């Protein structure tokens, strides 16, 4: 009864936050699987394995194709379960459609998230409609998914998704550096510092600052840092955005800046620890990775507020995050 009352009192921001957390929790295994598999493919076939994967002639190319196809489900999975968290089962199919549409429109993670929230809200409005009893049974399996997918899909394609697509294209073009491998090194090395820093912060903060559910994520964050996967940090970031964002930005900026200063090159755009041997200076890469992780971890361990005595961390106890 207390749980029901607590859910009723939850405001719109709380519902959105919880829905995003649910979507991320279901997306993480997809990201991890795709990331690790493509990293293995890069290790076996070289940094350019993706460029020739369409031919699928070697084992490395087969492995890359498997991982890449799994990656393609990341945003649809996120969108489907965000919509599900808001609107229950009728939101799954339209949410999934918004995730696929995000890939088609090149709106990425942002487009999938916005589309899922739109779907969740629209399904809730559809559920309020008074329909004859004869139609009530087919509403959640036919009318709601079909109408929601059509309406929200058109809104995303013609209105909402357009500026998101423009922004993502501008951002992608600004990050392109063909034939110049130093920014690639800075991007990947600094990206590996955030999950490492989170693992270090949990270790340093201990029971005083992190709940049992949060402490269970330390090993996960450490492993994902090696794979250049940052999504394990997002649930922590949603709960403490200012302090955590500041901490990981400082550590990542120092690592990325030093990569540029020392001219460290990486021909591989993904792969994390699996492709360190391909960099121009593997020992320097490892050192800068550890440096940024330690800076972020120590900073956040200091900035993080101690837990209140009656703190209950329902989100991080979610088994899908474990």
Coordinates of C-alpha atoms in Angstrom, one line a residue, residues 12 82-83 86-87 115-128 148 151-152 155:
X12 CA 6.2 14.2 -13.9
X82 CA 11.2 3.9 -21.8
X83 CA 7.8 3.9 -23.4
X86 CA 5.5 5.1 -18.8
X87 CA 2.6 3.4 -20.6
X115 CA 10.4 9.7 -29.4
X116 CA 9.9 7.3 -26.5
X117 CA 8.7 10.0 -24.1
X118 CA 6.3 11.2 -26.8
X119 CA 5.0 7.7 -27.3
X120 CA 4.6 7.2 -23.5
X121 CA 2.6 10.4 -23.2
X122 CA 0.4 9.7 -26.2
X123 CA -0.4 6.1 -25.1
X124 CA -1.5 7.5 -21.7
X125 CA -3.9 9.9 -23.5
X126 CA -5.2 7.0 -25.7
X127 CA -6.0 5.0 -22.6
X128 CA -8.3 7.7 -21.3
X148 CA 0.4 5.8 -31.6
X151 CA 0.9 9.7 -35.1
X152 CA 4.1 9.8 -33.2
X155 CA 5.4 14.0 -35.7

